Coordinates of C-alpha atoms and ligand atoms in Angstrom, one line a residue:
M3 CA 35.0 -124.6 -8.4
T4 CA 34.1 -123.0 -5.3
T5 CA 30.9 -125.0 -3.3
F6 CA 28.9 -123.7 -0.4
A7 CA 31.0 -125.9 1.7
D8 CA 34.1 -123.9 1.0
L9 CA 32.6 -120.6 2.0
G10 CA 32.9 -121.4 5.7
L11 CA 29.2 -121.5 6.4
S12 CA 27.9 -123.6 9.2
Q13 CA 26.1 -127.1 9.2
K14 CA 22.9 -125.9 9.9
V15 CA 23.1 -123.4 6.9
L16 CA 24.6 -125.7 4.4
S17 CA 22.2 -128.3 5.0
A18 CA 19.3 -125.3 4.2
V19 CA 21.2 -124.5 1.3
T20 CA 21.3 -128.0 -0.1
D21 CA 17.7 -128.4 0.6
A22 CA 16.9 -125.2 -1.4
G23 CA 18.5 -126.8 -4.3
Y24 CA 21.6 -124.5 -4.5
T25 CA 24.7 -126.0 -5.5
V26 CA 27.1 -123.3 -6.6
P27 CA 27.4 -120.1 -5.0
T28 CA 26.9 -116.9 -7.2
P29 CA 29.8 -114.7 -7.8
I30 CA 28.6 -112.2 -5.2
Q31 CA 27.8 -115.1 -2.7
A32 CA 31.2 -116.6 -3.4
G33 CA 32.9 -113.1 -2.9
A34 CA 30.9 -111.6 0.1
I35 CA 30.5 -114.7 2.2
P36 CA 33.9 -115.4 3.7
P37 CA 34.9 -112.0 4.5
A38 CA 31.5 -111.4 6.2
L39 CA 32.0 -114.3 8.2
M40 CA 35.4 -112.9 9.3
R41 CA 33.3 -110.0 10.4
R42 CA 34.6 -107.6 7.8
D43 CA 32.6 -104.6 6.6
I44 CA 31.2 -105.6 3.0
C45 CA 30.7 -103.0 0.0
G46 CA 28.4 -105.2 -2.7
I47 CA 27.6 -103.8 -5.8
A48 CA 25.3 -106.1 -7.3
Q49 CA 21.7 -106.3 -8.8
T50 CA 18.9 -108.0 -7.4
G51 CA 18.7 -111.4 -9.2
T52 CA 22.5 -112.1 -8.6
G53 CA 21.6 -113.8 -5.3
K54 CA 22.6 -110.9 -3.3
T55 CA 20.1 -111.6 -0.6
A56 CA 21.5 -115.0 0.4
S57 CA 25.0 -113.1 0.3
F58 CA 24.2 -111.7 3.7
V59 CA 21.5 -113.8 5.1
L60 CA 23.8 -117.1 5.2
P61 CA 26.8 -115.4 7.0
M62 CA 24.3 -113.6 9.4
L63 CA 22.5 -117.1 10.1
T64 CA 26.3 -118.6 10.9
L65 CA 27.1 -115.7 12.8
L66 CA 23.6 -115.5 14.8
E67 CA 24.3 -119.2 16.1
K68 CA 26.7 -117.6 19.1
G69 CA 24.6 -115.8 21.6
R70 CA 20.9 -114.9 22.3
A71 CA 18.8 -112.0 21.8
R72 CA 17.4 -109.8 24.9
A73 CA 14.2 -108.3 24.9
R74 CA 13.9 -105.0 22.9
M75 CA 17.6 -105.3 22.0
P76 CA 17.9 -106.7 18.2
R77 CA 21.3 -108.4 17.4
T78 CA 21.1 -107.3 13.9
L79 CA 19.3 -104.9 11.7
I80 CA 18.5 -104.8 8.2
L81 CA 17.2 -101.8 6.0
E82 CA 15.1 -102.2 2.9
P83 CA 13.9 -99.5 1.0
T84 CA 10.1 -100.8 0.3
R85 CA 8.2 -103.2 2.5
E86 CA 8.1 -106.0 -0.4
L87 CA 11.8 -106.0 -0.3
A88 CA 11.8 -106.2 3.6
A89 CA 9.2 -108.9 3.3
Q90 CA 11.2 -110.7 1.0
V91 CA 14.2 -110.7 3.1
A92 CA 12.4 -112.2 5.9
E93 CA 11.2 -114.9 3.7
N94 CA 14.8 -115.9 2.8
F95 CA 15.5 -116.1 6.7
E96 CA 12.8 -118.5 7.0
K97 CA 13.9 -120.6 4.0
Y98 CA 17.7 -120.6 5.0
G99 CA 17.1 -120.3 8.6
K100 CA 14.7 -123.3 8.9
N101 CA 17.2 -125.3 10.9
H102 CA 17.6 -122.2 13.5
K103 CA 15.3 -121.0 16.3
L104 CA 15.8 -117.6 15.6
N105 CA 13.5 -114.7 16.3
I106 CA 12.9 -112.6 12.8
A107 CA 10.7 -109.4 13.5
L108 CA 9.6 -107.6 10.4
L109 CA 9.1 -103.7 11.3
I110 CA 7.3 -102.5 8.2
G111 CA 4.4 -99.8 7.5
G112 CA 0.7 -100.8 7.4
V113 CA 1.0 -103.3 10.1
S114 CA -0.1 -102.7 13.5
F115 CA 2.2 -101.6 16.2
E116 CA 1.1 -103.8 18.9
E117 CA 1.9 -106.9 16.9
Q118 CA 5.4 -105.8 16.3
D119 CA 6.1 -104.7 19.8
R120 CA 5.3 -108.2 20.9
K121 CA 7.9 -109.5 18.8
L122 CA 10.3 -107.1 20.0
E123 CA 9.5 -107.9 23.7
R124 CA 10.3 -111.4 22.9
G125 CA 13.8 -110.5 21.7
A126 CA 14.8 -110.3 18.1
D127 CA 17.8 -111.7 16.4
V128 CA 16.8 -110.3 13.2
L129 CA 15.1 -107.1 12.6
I130 CA 14.3 -106.2 9.0
C131 CA 12.8 -102.7 8.5
T132 CA 12.0 -99.8 6.4
P133 CA 13.6 -96.6 8.0
G134 CA 10.7 -94.7 8.9
R135 CA 8.9 -97.5 10.7
L136 CA 12.3 -98.3 12.7
L137 CA 12.5 -94.6 13.7
D138 CA 8.8 -94.7 14.8
H139 CA 9.6 -97.7 17.2
C140 CA 12.6 -96.0 18.6
E141 CA 10.7 -93.0 19.2
R142 CA 8.4 -94.9 21.1
G143 CA 11.1 -96.2 23.4
K144 CA 10.2 -99.8 22.4
L145 CA 13.6 -100.4 20.9
L146 CA 17.3 -100.1 22.1
M147 CA 19.6 -100.3 19.1
T148 CA 23.0 -100.5 21.5
G149 CA 23.0 -104.4 21.1
V150 CA 23.1 -104.4 17.1
E151 CA 26.0 -106.3 15.9
I152 CA 25.5 -106.5 12.2
L153 CA 23.9 -103.4 10.2
V154 CA 22.7 -104.5 6.4
I155 CA 21.9 -101.4 4.2
D156 CA 20.4 -103.0 1.1
E157 CA 19.4 -101.2 -2.2
A158 CA 21.6 -98.2 -1.0
D159 CA 20.9 -96.3 -4.6
R160 CA 17.0 -96.9 -4.1
M161 CA 17.2 -95.4 -0.6
L162 CA 18.9 -92.5 -2.1
D163 CA 16.4 -92.1 -4.9
M164 CA 13.2 -92.3 -1.9
G165 CA 14.7 -89.7 0.2
F166 CA 15.8 -92.2 3.0
I167 CA 19.4 -91.2 3.5
P168 CA 18.9 -88.8 6.6
D169 CA 16.9 -91.5 8.3
I170 CA 19.6 -93.9 7.6
E171 CA 22.1 -91.4 8.9
R172 CA 19.9 -91.2 12.1
I173 CA 19.5 -94.9 12.5
A174 CA 23.2 -95.3 12.0
K175 CA 24.0 -93.1 14.9
L176 CA 21.9 -95.1 17.2
I177 CA 24.0 -98.4 16.5
P178 CA 27.5 -99.0 18.1
F179 CA 30.5 -97.8 15.9
T180 CA 31.9 -101.2 16.4
R181 CA 29.1 -102.8 14.5
Q182 CA 30.0 -104.8 11.3
T183 CA 28.3 -103.3 8.3
L184 CA 27.2 -105.0 5.2
F185 CA 26.5 -102.5 2.4
F186 CA 24.7 -103.3 -0.9
S187 CA 24.0 -101.2 -4.1
A188 CA 23.1 -101.9 -7.5
T189 CA 24.8 -98.8 -8.8
M190 CA 27.5 -96.7 -7.2
P191 CA 27.1 -93.0 -8.1
P192 CA 29.3 -90.3 -6.2
E193 CA 26.6 -89.9 -3.3
I194 CA 26.4 -93.3 -2.8
Q195 CA 30.1 -93.8 -2.8
K196 CA 30.3 -91.1 -0.2
L197 CA 28.0 -92.9 1.7
A198 CA 29.6 -96.0 1.5
D199 CA 32.8 -94.2 2.8
R200 CA 31.3 -92.8 5.9
F201 CA 29.8 -96.0 6.9
L202 CA 32.0 -98.6 6.2
Q203 CA 35.6 -99.5 7.6
N204 CA 38.3 -101.0 5.5
P205 CA 35.4 -103.0 3.4
E206 CA 35.7 -105.8 1.1
R207 CA 34.4 -104.7 -2.2
I208 CA 32.6 -107.2 -4.4
E209 CA 31.4 -106.0 -7.9
V210 CA 29.3 -108.7 -9.7
A211 CA 27.9 -107.0 -12.6
K212 CA 28.4 -103.5 -14.4
P213 CA 25.7 -101.3 -12.8
S214 CA 25.4 -100.0 -16.6
S215 CA 25.0 -103.2 -18.4
T216 CA 22.0 -105.0 -19.6
A217 CA 21.7 -108.6 -20.1
L218 CA 22.9 -110.1 -23.4
T219 CA 19.8 -112.6 -23.5
V220 CA 17.4 -109.6 -23.3
T221 CA 16.0 -108.7 -26.8
Q222 CA 15.6 -104.7 -26.8
R223 CA 13.4 -102.6 -29.1
L224 CA 11.8 -99.2 -29.2
I225 CA 8.4 -98.2 -30.5
A226 CA 7.5 -94.9 -31.8
S227 CA 4.6 -93.6 -30.0
P228 CA 2.4 -90.5 -30.3
T229 CA 2.3 -88.9 -27.0
K230 CA -1.2 -89.1 -25.7
D231 CA -1.8 -91.7 -23.3
Y232 CA -4.9 -93.4 -25.1
E233 CA -2.6 -93.6 -28.1
K234 CA 0.2 -95.2 -26.1
R235 CA -2.1 -97.5 -24.8
A236 CA -3.4 -98.4 -27.8
I237 CA 0.1 -99.1 -29.1
L238 CA 0.9 -101.0 -26.0
R239 CA -2.0 -103.5 -26.5
E240 CA -0.9 -104.1 -30.0
I241 CA 2.8 -104.8 -29.3
I242 CA 1.4 -107.3 -26.2
R243 CA -0.8 -109.2 -28.8
E244 CA 1.9 -109.4 -31.2
Q245 CA 4.1 -111.3 -28.5
T246 CA 3.4 -115.1 -29.5
D247 CA 5.9 -116.3 -26.7
L248 CA 4.5 -113.9 -23.9
K249 CA 4.4 -116.1 -20.8
N250 CA 4.2 -113.0 -18.2
A251 CA 5.2 -109.3 -18.3
I252 CA 5.9 -106.4 -16.2
I253 CA 4.6 -102.9 -17.5
F254 CA 6.5 -100.0 -16.0
C255 CA 5.0 -96.5 -15.8
N256 CA 6.7 -93.4 -14.3
R257 CA 3.8 -92.2 -12.5
K258 CA 1.7 -94.2 -10.3
K259 CA -1.4 -92.4 -11.5
D260 CA -0.4 -93.7 -15.0
V261 CA -0.1 -97.2 -13.1
A262 CA -3.8 -97.1 -12.1
D263 CA -5.2 -95.4 -15.8
L264 CA -3.4 -98.3 -17.7
F265 CA -4.3 -101.1 -15.3
R266 CA -7.9 -100.2 -15.4
S267 CA -7.8 -99.7 -19.4
L268 CA -5.9 -103.1 -19.8
E269 CA -8.6 -104.6 -17.7
R270 CA -11.4 -103.1 -19.7
H271 CA -9.8 -104.5 -22.6
G272 CA -9.9 -108.2 -21.3
F273 CA -6.5 -108.6 -20.4
S274 CA -5.4 -110.7 -17.4
V275 CA -3.8 -107.9 -15.4
G276 CA -2.8 -106.5 -11.9
A277 CA -1.2 -103.4 -10.5
L278 CA 1.4 -102.6 -7.8
H279 CA 1.8 -99.0 -6.8
G280 CA 2.5 -97.3 -3.5
D281 CA -1.2 -96.4 -2.7
M282 CA -2.1 -99.7 -2.6
D283 CA -2.6 -101.3 0.9
Q284 CA -0.2 -103.9 2.3
R285 CA -2.6 -106.8 1.8
S286 CA -3.5 -105.8 -1.9
R287 CA 0.3 -105.4 -2.8
T288 CA 0.8 -108.9 -1.3
N289 CA -2.0 -110.7 -2.8
M290 CA -1.2 -109.0 -6.4
L291 CA 2.4 -110.0 -6.0
A292 CA 1.3 -113.8 -4.9
G293 CA -1.4 -113.9 -8.0
F294 CA 1.6 -112.6 -10.3
K295 CA 4.1 -115.1 -8.9
D296 CA 1.6 -118.0 -9.3
N297 CA 0.7 -117.1 -12.8
Q298 CA -3.0 -116.1 -11.8
I299 CA -2.0 -113.0 -13.3
T300 CA -0.2 -112.4 -16.8
L301 CA 0.4 -108.5 -16.5
L302 CA 1.8 -106.6 -13.9
V303 CA 1.5 -102.8 -14.2
A304 CA 4.0 -101.1 -11.8
S305 CA 5.9 -98.1 -10.9
D306 CA 9.5 -98.3 -10.4
V307 CA 9.5 -97.9 -6.8
A308 CA 7.1 -100.5 -6.1
A309 CA 8.7 -103.1 -8.5
R310 CA 12.3 -102.4 -7.4
G311 CA 14.1 -105.6 -6.3
L312 CA 11.0 -107.8 -6.0
D313 CA 12.3 -111.6 -6.8
I314 CA 9.8 -112.5 -9.8
P315 CA 11.8 -115.4 -11.4
D316 CA 11.5 -115.8 -15.2
V317 CA 9.4 -112.5 -16.5
S318 CA 9.4 -113.2 -20.3
H319 CA 8.5 -109.7 -21.3
V320 CA 9.2 -106.2 -19.9
F321 CA 7.2 -103.1 -21.3
N322 CA 8.2 -99.5 -20.6
F323 CA 5.0 -97.6 -21.2
D324 CA 7.0 -94.6 -20.5
V325 CA 10.7 -93.8 -21.1
P326 CA 12.4 -94.0 -17.4
I327 CA 13.6 -90.5 -16.6
H328 CA 16.6 -91.9 -14.6
A329 CA 18.9 -94.1 -17.1
E330 CA 19.6 -96.5 -14.3
D331 CA 15.9 -97.2 -14.0
Y332 CA 16.1 -98.6 -17.5
V333 CA 18.8 -100.9 -16.6
H334 CA 17.0 -102.2 -13.3
R335 CA 13.4 -102.5 -15.5
I336 CA 15.2 -104.5 -18.2
G337 CA 16.9 -106.7 -15.4
R338 CA 13.4 -108.1 -14.6
T339 CA 13.7 -110.3 -17.6
G340 CA 16.5 -112.4 -18.9
R341 CA 17.5 -113.7 -15.7
A342 CA 20.1 -116.3 -15.2
G343 CA 20.8 -116.8 -18.8
R344 CA 17.0 -117.1 -19.9
S345 CA 16.0 -115.1 -22.9
G346 CA 13.8 -112.1 -22.6
A347 CA 12.2 -109.2 -24.4
A348 CA 12.1 -105.6 -23.6
F349 CA 9.7 -103.0 -25.3
T350 CA 10.1 -99.1 -24.7
L351 CA 7.4 -97.0 -26.0
V352 CA 9.2 -93.9 -26.9
T353 CA 7.5 -90.1 -27.9
K354 CA 9.0 -87.1 -29.4
S355 CA 9.3 -85.5 -26.0
D356 CA 11.5 -88.6 -24.8
T357 CA 14.6 -88.4 -27.0
K358 CA 16.9 -86.7 -24.3
Y359 CA 16.0 -89.5 -21.6
L360 CA 16.6 -92.4 -24.5
D361 CA 20.0 -90.7 -25.3
A362 CA 21.0 -90.9 -22.0
I363 CA 20.0 -94.4 -21.5
E364 CA 21.7 -95.2 -24.9
K365 CA 24.8 -93.8 -23.4
M366 CA 24.7 -95.4 -20.1
I367 CA 24.4 -98.9 -21.7
S368 CA 26.8 -97.9 -24.5
K369 CA 24.9 -99.2 -27.4
K370 CA 21.6 -97.9 -29.6
I371 CA 18.8 -100.2 -29.1
E372 CA 16.8 -101.0 -32.4
W373 CA 13.6 -99.5 -33.4
H374 CA 10.8 -101.9 -33.7
N375 CA 8.7 -100.5 -36.4
G376 CA 10.4 -97.5 -37.7
D377 CA 11.7 -94.8 -35.6
L378 CA 10.0 -91.6 -34.6
S379 CA 10.0 -89.9 -38.1
S380 CA 8.0 -92.7 -39.1
L381 CA 5.1 -91.5 -37.2
P382 CA 2.4 -89.6 -39.3
A383 CA 2.5 -85.9 -38.4
P384 CA -0.7 -84.7 -36.7
A385 CA -2.6 -82.9 -39.2
E386 CA -4.5 -80.2 -37.6
G387 CA -3.7 -80.0 -34.0
E388 CA -5.0 -82.0 -31.1
K389 CA -8.5 -82.1 -32.0
D390 CA -7.8 -84.1 -35.4
E391 CA -5.4 -86.0 -33.8
R392 CA -8.0 -87.3 -31.1
R393 CA -10.7 -87.7 -33.9
G394 CA -8.1 -89.6 -36.2
R395 CA -7.6 -91.9 -33.3
G396 CA -10.8 -93.5 -32.9
K397 CA -11.6 -94.0 -36.7
G398 CA -8.7 -94.2 -38.7
R399 CA -5.0 -94.4 -38.2
D400 CA -4.7 -96.0 -35.1
R401 CA -7.0 -99.0 -36.3
D402 CA -4.9 -99.1 -39.5
R403 CA -1.8 -99.6 -37.3
R404 CA -3.0 -103.1 -36.2
P405 CA -5.7 -104.9 -38.5
A406 CA -4.1 -108.1 -37.9
A407 CA -4.1 -107.9 -33.7
K408 CA -8.0 -106.9 -34.4
A409 CA -8.7 -109.7 -36.8
A410 CA -7.0 -112.4 -34.4
E411 CA -9.4 -111.3 -31.6
P412 CA -13.2 -112.9 -31.2
S413 CA -15.4 -110.6 -32.9
H414 CA -17.4 -109.9 -29.6
K415 CA -14.3 -109.1 -27.8
A416 CA -13.0 -106.6 -30.8
D417 CA -16.7 -105.0 -30.8
T418 CA -16.3 -104.3 -27.0
A419 CA -12.8 -103.1 -27.2
N420 CA -14.0 -100.6 -30.0
V421 CA -16.6 -99.2 -27.8
Q422 CA -13.7 -99.0 -25.1
D423 CA -11.5 -97.3 -27.5
S424 CA -14.2 -94.9 -28.1
V425 CA -14.8 -94.5 -24.4
E426 CA -11.3 -93.8 -23.9
S427 CA -11.1 -91.1 -26.3
A428 CA -14.3 -89.5 -24.9
E429 CA -12.6 -89.5 -21.5
E430 CA -9.4 -88.2 -23.2
V431 CA -11.9 -85.3 -24.2
V432 CA -13.4 -84.7 -20.8
A433 CA -10.0 -84.8 -19.2
T434 CA -8.7 -82.0 -21.7
K435 CA -12.1 -79.9 -21.0
V436 CA -11.4 -80.1 -17.2
D437 CA -7.9 -79.9 -17.3
S438 CA -7.7 -76.0 -16.9
V439 CA -10.1 -76.3 -14.1
K440 CA -7.8 -78.7 -12.4
Q441 CA -5.0 -76.1 -13.0
E442 CA -7.0 -73.7 -11.1
R443 CA -7.7 -75.8 -8.5
K444 CA -4.1 -76.9 -8.1
A445 CA -3.2 -73.3 -8.0
D446 CA -5.7 -72.6 -5.2
N447 CA -4.5 -75.6 -3.4
R448 CA -0.9 -74.3 -3.7
S449 CA -1.8 -71.1 -2.1
N450 CA -3.7 -72.8 0.4
Q451 CA -0.7 -75.0 1.3
G452 CA 1.4 -72.0 1.5
N453 CA -0.9 -70.3 4.2
R454 CA -1.1 -73.7 6.0
D455 CA 2.6 -74.1 5.8
K456 CA 3.2 -70.4 7.1
R457 CA 0.6 -71.1 10.0
H458 CA 2.7 -74.2 11.0
Q459 CA 6.1 -72.6 10.8
S460 CA 7.7 -73.5 14.1
P461 CA 10.3 -71.2 15.9
N462 CA 12.3 -74.3 16.8
P463 CA 14.2 -75.7 13.8
A464 CA 14.8 -78.9 15.5
N465 CA 11.0 -79.4 15.3
D466 CA 10.9 -78.7 11.5
D467 CA 13.8 -81.4 11.2
H468 CA 11.6 -83.7 13.0
R469 CA 8.5 -83.0 10.9
E470 CA 10.7 -83.3 7.6
R471 CA 11.4 -87.0 8.9
R472 CA 7.9 -87.8 9.5
R473 CA 7.0 -86.5 6.1
N474 CA 9.8 -88.5 4.7
H475 CA 8.9 -91.8 6.5
Y476 CA 5.8 -92.4 4.9
R477 CA 7.6 -92.7 1.7
D478 CA 7.9 -96.3 2.2
Q479 CA 4.1 -96.5 1.6
D480 CA 3.9 -94.2 -1.5
D481 CA 6.0 -93.5 -4.4
G482 CA 5.0 -89.6 -5.1
P483 CA 3.4 -86.7 -3.4
T484 CA 0.1 -87.6 -1.5
P485 CA -2.5 -85.8 -3.5
I486 CA -4.7 -83.2 -1.4
G487 CA -8.6 -84.1 -1.5
F488 CA -9.4 -85.8 -4.6
G489 CA -6.3 -85.0 -6.2
D490 CA -6.0 -85.6 -9.8
D491 CA -8.9 -88.1 -9.4
I492 CA -11.7 -85.4 -9.3
P493 CA -15.1 -86.9 -10.6
A494 CA -15.4 -85.4 -13.9
F495 CA -19.2 -84.2 -12.9
M496 CA -17.8 -82.1 -10.0
L497 CA -15.5 -80.0 -12.3
I498 CA -17.9 -79.3 -14.7
V499 CA -20.5 -77.9 -12.0
A500 CA -17.2 -75.9 -10.9
N501 CA -16.7 -74.6 -14.3
A502 CA -20.5 -73.6 -14.9
K503 CA -20.2 -71.5 -11.7
A504 CA -17.3 -69.9 -13.3
Ligands
AMP626 P1 18.3 -112.4 -5.0 O1 19.4 -111.8 -6.1 O2 18.8 -112.3 -3.7 O3 16.9 -111.6 -5.4 O4 17.8 -113.7 -5.7 C1 17.5 -114.1 -6.9 C2 16.9 -115.7 -7.0 O5 18.2 -116.3 -7.2 C3 16.3 -115.9 -5.8 O6 15.0 -116.8 -6.5 C4 17.1 -116.9 -5.3 O7 16.5 -118.0 -4.6 C5 18.0 -117.6 -6.0 N1 19.5 -117.9 -5.7 C6 20.1 -117.4 -4.9 N2 21.3 -117.9 -4.7 C7 21.1 -119.0 -5.7 C8 22.4 -120.1 -6.1 N3 23.5 -120.1 -5.4 N4 21.9 -120.8 -7.0 C9 20.8 -120.8 -7.7 N5 19.9 -119.8 -7.3 C10 20.0 -118.9 -6.3

C-alpha cells in the first residue's frame, strides 16, 4: 500500500501530515503528488471530499522550500471560484505548512485592499485568490505576476458556471509560459477539456471518481410536491421532522431569494437554521459556516454557488428544496453527504414542472431515483384553480399529510406553527396580488436600464471589455443578478400604494 513517505514529500510536510492524523494518501493524492513534485502539469478530475486540496498543497509546500519570495512578486498562485473555498485552501496551507515559514496571502473580496497590500509588500510565497480581486490588485499596479512558478486552477467547472473563464485567461497571460499548472475540476465537459488543452502542457491526468456518480452510501429519494413555495416549505418541514437520524443537513435552493425566504420560514417554525448565499457579507458567511461546522446550527440553507466545495465533514442529510437545473449540481449537492463511506440521505422535492430536470439527472447518474411517498401522479389535483389550492393548504390537505409530525410537537409549538402557516398563506396571497405590479416595475426598470446602457455605450470596445470584466468580477460576492432598488423585496405596503395610484 502506498504511504505518504513513498510520494517524495519533504520531511517538514510529512511531519505535518502525520500530525494531521493522515496515514494513507487518498487516490488523488497518490496520483497527483509524485508528478507534481517532478514539476509536471496536472489535470485532476476529482470532486471535493476526495482529499484534492492536499493533493496540490502538499507538493507545493515541498517545492516552495527552495527559494524566497520577493516583494510584490508572488511565487505561486491559486485561483478559487468563491471566497470560502479560497479561505479553506489558506487554512490547509496553515495546517500542512506549520513547519514552514511561508507567507500566505489571501486576496478575496470583502476584505480591505490595504491589509492585502501589506501582505503583498512583504512578499507572498502563496497567493490564494478569487479571480476578480486578483485582477483588481494587478490593475492597481501592486502586483507583478512574472515570478509565478506554479499556477493552480481549482474547481474549473465552477469557474465556467460563474463566468470567470475570461478572467482566468487574462490572468494566465500575465504569468510566464514556463510555469507549472495544476488544474482541477469535478467534471470535464467539452468546454473545460478545451480550457485544459490550452493551459496544460503534457499533463498527467488523474481521474478518481466518475463525475456523474453519486456515492453508494447515500439513500436518495424523491418527494412529490405541489408547485407553490409555501406548500413546498410545508412538505420540507414534514420530511425534516420525519428524519429521526438527522444530525445536520444542508438544504439547497436554486435561487438566492429562496434561500432567504426558506431560512426565515424555518426560523419562524423553530428550527435551528442558518443560511449561506452570495448577498451575505464575508463576516456573516464565515460565522454561519463556523456555527454549522460546530453543530450550533443544525440546518444550513444554501445556494449552489455559496456551498460548492466547502469542506463540511459528516453531513447526515441533504434536502433539495428545488430540483437543480444543471444535472451535475445534483451530483455535487448529494456529494455533501455519505462522505468517506458514511451513510447519508438525500431528499429532492419534485414538482410537475421539474420532470425534464429530473430526467436529465437520472440520465446522468444512470439510475432511477425512488419516490418516497408516491410519485407526482399521487398528488391531489388542484380542485378549482389557484385560489382554492391556497385555501385548501391552510385548512385541509396539507394538515392531513402530516398528522404524526404535528402530534409529535409540543402543543404551543404546533399552535405557533399553525399561526405561522396562516401567515405564510397570507403572505402568499399578498405576494400574488402585488405580482403584477412588480412585473410592471420590472418592465419599467428594464426600459430604464436600456436607456442607461445606451447612455453609457462607449465608442471604444476595449472599455466595454473592461467594464464587462468589472461586472463579472463582483460575481465572487454574488450568485445571481444584483437587484435594482428593492429588487424583489419591495415592501408590500409600497406596492399597494402604487397600485391605488394606478
Ligand atoms: P478536500 O477534498 O480537499 O476538500 O478534503 C476533504 C477532507 O478530507 C478534508 O477534511 C481533509 O482534511 C481530509 N483529508 C485529506 N487527505 C486525507 C487523507 N489522506 N486521509 C484522511 N483524510 C484526508
